[in-house]
Each structure stands twice: as C-alpha cells, then as structure tokens.
mmCIF file with all atom_site columns, C-alpha atoms in Angstrom:
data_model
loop_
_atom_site.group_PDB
_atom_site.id
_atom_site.type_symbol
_atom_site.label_atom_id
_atom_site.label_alt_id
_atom_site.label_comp_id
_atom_site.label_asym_id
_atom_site.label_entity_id
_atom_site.label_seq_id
_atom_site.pdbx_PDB_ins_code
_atom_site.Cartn_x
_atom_site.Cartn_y
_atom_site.Cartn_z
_atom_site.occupancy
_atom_site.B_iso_or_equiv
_atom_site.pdbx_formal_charge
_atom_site.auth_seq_id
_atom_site.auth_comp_id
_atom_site.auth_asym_id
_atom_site.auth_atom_id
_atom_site.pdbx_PDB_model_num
ATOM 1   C CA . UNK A 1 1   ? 280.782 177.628 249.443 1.00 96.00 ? 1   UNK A CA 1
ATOM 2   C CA . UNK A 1 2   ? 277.204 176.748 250.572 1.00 97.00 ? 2   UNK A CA 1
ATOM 3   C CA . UNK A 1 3   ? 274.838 176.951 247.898 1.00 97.00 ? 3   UNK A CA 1
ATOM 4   C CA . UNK A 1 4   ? 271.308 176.162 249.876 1.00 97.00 ? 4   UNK A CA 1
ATOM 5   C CA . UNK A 1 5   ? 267.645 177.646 249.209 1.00 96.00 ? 5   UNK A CA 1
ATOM 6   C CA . UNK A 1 6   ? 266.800 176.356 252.972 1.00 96.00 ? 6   UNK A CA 1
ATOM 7   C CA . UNK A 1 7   ? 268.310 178.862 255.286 1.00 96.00 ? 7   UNK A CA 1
ATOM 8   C CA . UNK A 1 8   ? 268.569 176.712 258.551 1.00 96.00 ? 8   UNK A CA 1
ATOM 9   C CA . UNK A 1 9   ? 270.331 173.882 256.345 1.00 96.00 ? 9   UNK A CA 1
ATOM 10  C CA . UNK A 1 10  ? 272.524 176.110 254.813 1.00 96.00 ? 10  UNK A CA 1
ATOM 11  C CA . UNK A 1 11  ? 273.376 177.422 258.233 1.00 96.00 ? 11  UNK A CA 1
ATOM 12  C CA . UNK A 1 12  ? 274.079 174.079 259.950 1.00 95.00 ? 12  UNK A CA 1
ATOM 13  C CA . UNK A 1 13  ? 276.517 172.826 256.819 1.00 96.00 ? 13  UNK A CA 1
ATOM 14  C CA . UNK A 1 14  ? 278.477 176.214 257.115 1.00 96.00 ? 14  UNK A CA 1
ATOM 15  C CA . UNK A 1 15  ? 278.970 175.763 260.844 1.00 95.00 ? 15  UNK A CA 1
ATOM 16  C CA . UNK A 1 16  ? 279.799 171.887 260.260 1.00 94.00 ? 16  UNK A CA 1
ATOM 17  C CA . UNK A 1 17  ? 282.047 173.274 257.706 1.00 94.00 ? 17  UNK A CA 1
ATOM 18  C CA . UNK A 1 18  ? 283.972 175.972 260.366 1.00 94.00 ? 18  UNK A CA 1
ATOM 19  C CA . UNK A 1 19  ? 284.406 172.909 262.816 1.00 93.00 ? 19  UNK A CA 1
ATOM 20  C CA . UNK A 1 20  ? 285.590 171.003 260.228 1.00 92.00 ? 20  UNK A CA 1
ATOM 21  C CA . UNK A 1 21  ? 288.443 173.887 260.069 1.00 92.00 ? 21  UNK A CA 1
ATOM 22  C CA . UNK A 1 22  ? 287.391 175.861 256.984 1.00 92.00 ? 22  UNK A CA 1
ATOM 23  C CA . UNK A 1 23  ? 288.457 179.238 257.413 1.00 91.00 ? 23  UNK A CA 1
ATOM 24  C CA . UNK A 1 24  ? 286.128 181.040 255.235 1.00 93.00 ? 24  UNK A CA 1
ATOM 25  C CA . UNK A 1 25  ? 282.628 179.397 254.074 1.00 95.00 ? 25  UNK A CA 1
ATOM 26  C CA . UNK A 1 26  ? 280.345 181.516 251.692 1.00 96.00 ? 26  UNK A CA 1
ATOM 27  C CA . UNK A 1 27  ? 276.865 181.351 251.713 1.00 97.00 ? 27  UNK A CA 1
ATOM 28  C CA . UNK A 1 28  ? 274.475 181.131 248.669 1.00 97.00 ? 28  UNK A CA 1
ATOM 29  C CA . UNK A 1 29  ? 271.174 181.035 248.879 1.00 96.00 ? 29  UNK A CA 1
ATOM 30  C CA . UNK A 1 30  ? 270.553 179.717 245.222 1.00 96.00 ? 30  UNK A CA 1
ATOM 31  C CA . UNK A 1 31  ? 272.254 179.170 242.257 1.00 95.00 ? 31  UNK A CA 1
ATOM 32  C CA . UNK A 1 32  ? 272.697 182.599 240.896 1.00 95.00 ? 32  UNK A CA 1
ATOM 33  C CA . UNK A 1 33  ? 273.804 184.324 244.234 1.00 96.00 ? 33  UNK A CA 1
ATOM 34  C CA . UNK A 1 34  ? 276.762 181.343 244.101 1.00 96.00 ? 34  UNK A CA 1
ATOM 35  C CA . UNK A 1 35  ? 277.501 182.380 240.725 1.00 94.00 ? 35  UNK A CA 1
ATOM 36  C CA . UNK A 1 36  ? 277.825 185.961 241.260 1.00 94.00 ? 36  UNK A CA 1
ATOM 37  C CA . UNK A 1 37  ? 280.012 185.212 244.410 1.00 95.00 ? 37  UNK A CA 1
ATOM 38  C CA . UNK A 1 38  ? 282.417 183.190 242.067 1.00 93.00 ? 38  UNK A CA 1
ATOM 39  C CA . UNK A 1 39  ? 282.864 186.317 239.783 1.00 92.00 ? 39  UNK A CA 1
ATOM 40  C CA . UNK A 1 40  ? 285.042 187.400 242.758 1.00 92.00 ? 40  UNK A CA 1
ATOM 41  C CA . UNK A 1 41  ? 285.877 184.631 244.899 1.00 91.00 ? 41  UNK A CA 1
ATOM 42  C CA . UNK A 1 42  ? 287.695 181.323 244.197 1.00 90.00 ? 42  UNK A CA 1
ATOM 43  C CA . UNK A 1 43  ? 286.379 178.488 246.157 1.00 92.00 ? 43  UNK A CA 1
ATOM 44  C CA . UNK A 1 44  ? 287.852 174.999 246.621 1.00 92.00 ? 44  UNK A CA 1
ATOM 45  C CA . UNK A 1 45  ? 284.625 173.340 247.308 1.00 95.00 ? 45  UNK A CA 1
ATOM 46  C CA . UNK A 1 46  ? 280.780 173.798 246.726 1.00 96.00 ? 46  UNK A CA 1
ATOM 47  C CA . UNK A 1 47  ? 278.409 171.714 248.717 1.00 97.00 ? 47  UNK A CA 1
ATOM 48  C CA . UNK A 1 48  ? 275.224 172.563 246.862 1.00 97.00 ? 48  UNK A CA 1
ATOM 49  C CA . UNK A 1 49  ? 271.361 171.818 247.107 1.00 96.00 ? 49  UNK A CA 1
ATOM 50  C CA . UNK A 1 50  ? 270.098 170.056 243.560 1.00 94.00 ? 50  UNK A CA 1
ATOM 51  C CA . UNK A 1 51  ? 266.672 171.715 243.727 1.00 93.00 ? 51  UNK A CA 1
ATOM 52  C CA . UNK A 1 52  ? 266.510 175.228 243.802 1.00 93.00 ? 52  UNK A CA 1
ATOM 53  C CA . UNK A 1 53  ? 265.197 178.331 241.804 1.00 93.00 ? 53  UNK A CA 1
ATOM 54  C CA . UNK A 1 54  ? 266.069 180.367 239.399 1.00 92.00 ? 54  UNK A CA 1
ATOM 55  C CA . UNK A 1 55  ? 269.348 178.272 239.525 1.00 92.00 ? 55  UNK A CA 1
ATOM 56  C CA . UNK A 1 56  ? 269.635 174.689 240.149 1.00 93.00 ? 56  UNK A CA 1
ATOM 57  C CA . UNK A 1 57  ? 272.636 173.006 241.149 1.00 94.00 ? 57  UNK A CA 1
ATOM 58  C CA . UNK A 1 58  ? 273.129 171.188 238.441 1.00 94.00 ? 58  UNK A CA 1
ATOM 59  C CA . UNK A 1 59  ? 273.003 174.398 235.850 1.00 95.00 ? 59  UNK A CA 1
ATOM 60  C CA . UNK A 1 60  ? 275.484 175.627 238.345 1.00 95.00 ? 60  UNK A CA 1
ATOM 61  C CA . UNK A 1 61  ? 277.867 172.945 237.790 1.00 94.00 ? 61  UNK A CA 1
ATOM 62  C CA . UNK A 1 62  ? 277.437 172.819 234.597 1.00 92.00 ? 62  UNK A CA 1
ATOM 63  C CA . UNK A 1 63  ? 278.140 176.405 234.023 1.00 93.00 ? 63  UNK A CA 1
ATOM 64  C CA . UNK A 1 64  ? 280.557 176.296 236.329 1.00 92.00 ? 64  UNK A CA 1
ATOM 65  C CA . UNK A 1 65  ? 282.528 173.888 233.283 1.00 89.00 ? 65  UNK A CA 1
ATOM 66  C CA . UNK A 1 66  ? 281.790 175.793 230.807 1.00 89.00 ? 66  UNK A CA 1
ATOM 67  C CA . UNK A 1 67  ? 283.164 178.835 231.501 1.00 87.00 ? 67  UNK A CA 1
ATOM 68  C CA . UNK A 1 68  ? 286.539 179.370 230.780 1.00 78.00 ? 68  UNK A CA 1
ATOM 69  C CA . UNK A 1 69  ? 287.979 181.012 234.081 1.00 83.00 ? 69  UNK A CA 1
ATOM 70  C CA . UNK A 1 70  ? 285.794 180.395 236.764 1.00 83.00 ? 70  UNK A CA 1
ATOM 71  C CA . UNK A 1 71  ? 286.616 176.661 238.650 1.00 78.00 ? 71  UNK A CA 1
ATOM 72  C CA . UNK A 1 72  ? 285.890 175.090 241.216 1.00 80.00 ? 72  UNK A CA 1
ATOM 73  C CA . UNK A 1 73  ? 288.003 171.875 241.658 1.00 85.00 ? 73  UNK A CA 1
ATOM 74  C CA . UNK A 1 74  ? 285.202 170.252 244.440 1.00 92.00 ? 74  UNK A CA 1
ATOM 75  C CA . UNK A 1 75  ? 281.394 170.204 244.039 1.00 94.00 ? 75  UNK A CA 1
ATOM 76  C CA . UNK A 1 76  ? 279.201 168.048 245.738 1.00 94.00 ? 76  UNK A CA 1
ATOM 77  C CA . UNK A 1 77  ? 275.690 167.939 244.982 1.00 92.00 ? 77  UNK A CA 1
ATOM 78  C CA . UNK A 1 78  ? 273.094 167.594 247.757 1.00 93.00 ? 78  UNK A CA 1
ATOM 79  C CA . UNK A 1 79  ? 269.771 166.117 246.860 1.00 91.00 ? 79  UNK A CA 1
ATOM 80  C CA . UNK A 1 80  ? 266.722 164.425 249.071 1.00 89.00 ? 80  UNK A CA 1
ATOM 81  C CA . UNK A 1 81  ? 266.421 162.584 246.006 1.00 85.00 ? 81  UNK A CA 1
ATOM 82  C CA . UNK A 1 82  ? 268.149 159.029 246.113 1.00 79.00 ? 82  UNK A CA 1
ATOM 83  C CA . UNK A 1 83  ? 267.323 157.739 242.379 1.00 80.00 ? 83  UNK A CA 1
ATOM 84  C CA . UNK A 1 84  ? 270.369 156.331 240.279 1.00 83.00 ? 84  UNK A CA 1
ATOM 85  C CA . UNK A 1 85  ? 268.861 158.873 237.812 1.00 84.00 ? 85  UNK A CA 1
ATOM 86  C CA . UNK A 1 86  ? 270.044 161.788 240.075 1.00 81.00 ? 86  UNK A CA 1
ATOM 87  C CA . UNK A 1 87  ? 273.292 160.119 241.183 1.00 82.00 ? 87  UNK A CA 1
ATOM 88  C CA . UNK A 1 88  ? 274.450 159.336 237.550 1.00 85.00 ? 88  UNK A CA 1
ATOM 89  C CA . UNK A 1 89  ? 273.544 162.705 236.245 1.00 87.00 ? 89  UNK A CA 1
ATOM 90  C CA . UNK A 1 90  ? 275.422 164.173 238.986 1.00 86.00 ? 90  UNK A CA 1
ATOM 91  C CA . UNK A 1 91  ? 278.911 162.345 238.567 1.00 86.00 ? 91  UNK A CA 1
ATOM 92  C CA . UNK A 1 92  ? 278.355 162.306 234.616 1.00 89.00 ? 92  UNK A CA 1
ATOM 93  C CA . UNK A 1 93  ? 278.061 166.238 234.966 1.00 88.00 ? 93  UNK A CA 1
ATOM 94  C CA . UNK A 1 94  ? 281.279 166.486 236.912 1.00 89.00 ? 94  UNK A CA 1
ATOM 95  C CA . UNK A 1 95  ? 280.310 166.550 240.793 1.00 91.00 ? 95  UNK A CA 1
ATOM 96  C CA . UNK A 1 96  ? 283.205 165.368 243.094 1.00 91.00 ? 96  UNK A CA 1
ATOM 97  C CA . UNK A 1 97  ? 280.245 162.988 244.637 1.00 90.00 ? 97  UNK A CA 1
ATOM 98  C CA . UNK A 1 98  ? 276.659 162.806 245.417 1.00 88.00 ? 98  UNK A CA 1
ATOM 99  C CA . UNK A 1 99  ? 275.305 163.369 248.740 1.00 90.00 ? 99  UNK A CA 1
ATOM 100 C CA . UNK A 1 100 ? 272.121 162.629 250.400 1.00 89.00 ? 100 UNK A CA 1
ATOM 101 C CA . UNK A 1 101 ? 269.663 164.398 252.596 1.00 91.00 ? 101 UNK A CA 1
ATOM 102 C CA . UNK A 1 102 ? 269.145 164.331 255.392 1.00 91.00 ? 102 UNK A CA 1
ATOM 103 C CA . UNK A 1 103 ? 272.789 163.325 256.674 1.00 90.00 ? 103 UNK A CA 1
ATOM 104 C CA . UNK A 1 104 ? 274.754 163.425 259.601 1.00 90.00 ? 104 UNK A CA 1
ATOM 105 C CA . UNK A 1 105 ? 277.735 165.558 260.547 1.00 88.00 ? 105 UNK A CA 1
ATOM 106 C CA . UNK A 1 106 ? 280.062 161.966 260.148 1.00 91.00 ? 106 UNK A CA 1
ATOM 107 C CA . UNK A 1 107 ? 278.575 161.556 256.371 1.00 92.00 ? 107 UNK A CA 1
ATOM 108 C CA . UNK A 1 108 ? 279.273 165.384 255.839 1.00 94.00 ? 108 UNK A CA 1
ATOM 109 C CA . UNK A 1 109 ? 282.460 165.016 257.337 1.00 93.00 ? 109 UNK A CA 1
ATOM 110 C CA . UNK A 1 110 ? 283.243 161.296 255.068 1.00 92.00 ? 110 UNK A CA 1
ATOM 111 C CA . UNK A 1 111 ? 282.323 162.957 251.870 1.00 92.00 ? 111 UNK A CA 1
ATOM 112 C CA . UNK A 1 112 ? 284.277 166.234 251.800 1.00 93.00 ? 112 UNK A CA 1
ATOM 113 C CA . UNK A 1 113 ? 287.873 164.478 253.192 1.00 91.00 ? 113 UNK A CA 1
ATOM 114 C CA . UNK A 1 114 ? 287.240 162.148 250.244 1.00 90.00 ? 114 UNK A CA 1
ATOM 115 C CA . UNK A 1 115 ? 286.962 165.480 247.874 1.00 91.00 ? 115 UNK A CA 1
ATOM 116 C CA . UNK A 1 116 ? 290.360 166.644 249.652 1.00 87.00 ? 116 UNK A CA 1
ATOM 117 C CA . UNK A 1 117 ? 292.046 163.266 249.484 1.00 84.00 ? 117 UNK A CA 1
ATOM 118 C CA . UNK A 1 118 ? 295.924 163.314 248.097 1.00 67.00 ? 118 UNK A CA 1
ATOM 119 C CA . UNK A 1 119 ? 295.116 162.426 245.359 1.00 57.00 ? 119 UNK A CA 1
ATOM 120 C CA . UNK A 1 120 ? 291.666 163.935 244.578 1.00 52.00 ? 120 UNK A CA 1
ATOM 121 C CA . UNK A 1 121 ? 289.674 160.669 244.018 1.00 51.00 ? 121 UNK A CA 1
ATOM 122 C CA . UNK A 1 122 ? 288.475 160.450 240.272 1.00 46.00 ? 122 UNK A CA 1
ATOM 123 C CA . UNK A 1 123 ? 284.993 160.221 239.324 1.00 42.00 ? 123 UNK A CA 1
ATOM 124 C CA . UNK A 1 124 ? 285.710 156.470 237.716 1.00 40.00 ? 124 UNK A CA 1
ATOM 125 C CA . UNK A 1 125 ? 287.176 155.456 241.621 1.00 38.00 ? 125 UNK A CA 1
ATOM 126 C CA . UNK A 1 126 ? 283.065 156.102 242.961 1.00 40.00 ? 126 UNK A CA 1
ATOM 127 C CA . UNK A 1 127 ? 281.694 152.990 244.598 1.00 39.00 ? 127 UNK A CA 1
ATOM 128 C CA . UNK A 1 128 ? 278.649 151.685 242.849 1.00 39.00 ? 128 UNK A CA 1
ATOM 129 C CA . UNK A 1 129 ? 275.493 153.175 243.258 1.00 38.00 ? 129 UNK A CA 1
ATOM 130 C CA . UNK A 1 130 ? 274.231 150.421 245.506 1.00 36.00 ? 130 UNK A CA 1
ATOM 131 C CA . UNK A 1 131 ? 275.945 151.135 248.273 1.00 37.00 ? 131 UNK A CA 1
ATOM 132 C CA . UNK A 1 132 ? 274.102 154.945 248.729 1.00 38.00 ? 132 UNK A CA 1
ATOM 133 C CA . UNK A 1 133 ? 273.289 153.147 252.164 1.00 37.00 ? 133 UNK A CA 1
ATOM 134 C CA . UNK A 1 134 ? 275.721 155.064 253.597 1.00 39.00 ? 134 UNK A CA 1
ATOM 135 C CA . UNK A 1 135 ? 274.844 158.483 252.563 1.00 38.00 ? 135 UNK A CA 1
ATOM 136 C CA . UNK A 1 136 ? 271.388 157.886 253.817 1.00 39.00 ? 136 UNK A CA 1
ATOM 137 C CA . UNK A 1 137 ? 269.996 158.588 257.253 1.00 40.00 ? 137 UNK A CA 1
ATOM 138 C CA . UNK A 1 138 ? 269.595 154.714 257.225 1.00 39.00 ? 138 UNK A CA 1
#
C-alpha cells in the first residue's frame, strides 16, 4: 500500500513498486482512505507519507498497533523531514525504517528488500541515525 496526499508521488512509488514485482499495490491518498482499505485488505507493506490530513502517518501506524486484527508486518514512513526527532519517533512507534524525500528508485528499492529480508531486520539492527546520508538525495 501507498499511503500519499501528493498524487504524482504516490503514482511514481506504485509504479516503482510494480517494477519492483509487486503484484497488487493500493493506493491511499491519506491516512483514513489507507485505513478503510485495511478493513478489507491485508497488506504486507505500507510506504506512507508522515504529513498528511485528516490522518497522518504516524496516527496510522500507531493505530495500525493498536488494533487487535488489523497488521501490517512492513511500514515505512516517508518524510521530507530529516530531524533525529522524526527518525526516532518513527522507529520508536514501530516503522520497519525511515525514509527520506526526495529519493531515488535505488534508495526505494534498498529500503523495502531490507523490510523483506529473511529474517525481517529488527528495529534494534537500524544503523545509527548519522548515516541518513544515504536516504538523502545527497
């Protein structure tokens, strides 16, 4: 799942996600369109935008937890917003990983085969903040 408030963004990572070989990507345009789609669907990743209305993506994740049926076992937060402050609260929340935008179809590409790795890599196995370099555009 996409979950994106800018609709050319949210375009381009669902096509980088079909030529990654994802069969079936769903599009959100916000927070509570995601959550309504995972009433019915169940989703093995969400790549979602940090800063969006009525629903952020944090609230998503963190409802996401709370609920007692509804999972998602991936969720990667998106944010143009590169502060340790955003990072931390991300992975302390329960994101797979952090990225940042803009990035590049190779950073898109890094970042979810690291949420599929065998094993799924644990929140406490995240390189230090300093190294965000390589999530930037930079």
């Amino acid at each position: 799942m996409v979950v994106e408030d800018d609709e050319s963004l949210r375009e381009m990572v669902t096509f980088m996600l079909y030529r990654m070989n994802f069969r079936y990507v769903i599009p959100a345009e916000n927070g509570e369109v995601a959550w309504s789609h995972l009433k019915r669907f169940r989703v093995d990743l969400i790549l979602s935008d940090w800063n969006m209305e009525p629903t952020n993506g944090l609230e998503l994740l963190q409802r996401i937890h709370d609920h007692p049926v509804i999972s998602c076992p991936r969720f990667i937060l998106m944010s143009a917003n590169i502060s340790e402050d955003y990072w931390r609260k991300a992975l302390e929340a329960g994101a797979t990983d952090f990225l940042t935008k803009p990035f590049s179809w190779p950073q898109l590409q890094e970042i979810v085969n690291l949420a599929f790795s065998d094993p799924p890599r644990a929140r406490t196995n995240v390189v230090p903040f300093p190294v965000r370099a390589r999530y930037s555009n930079g």
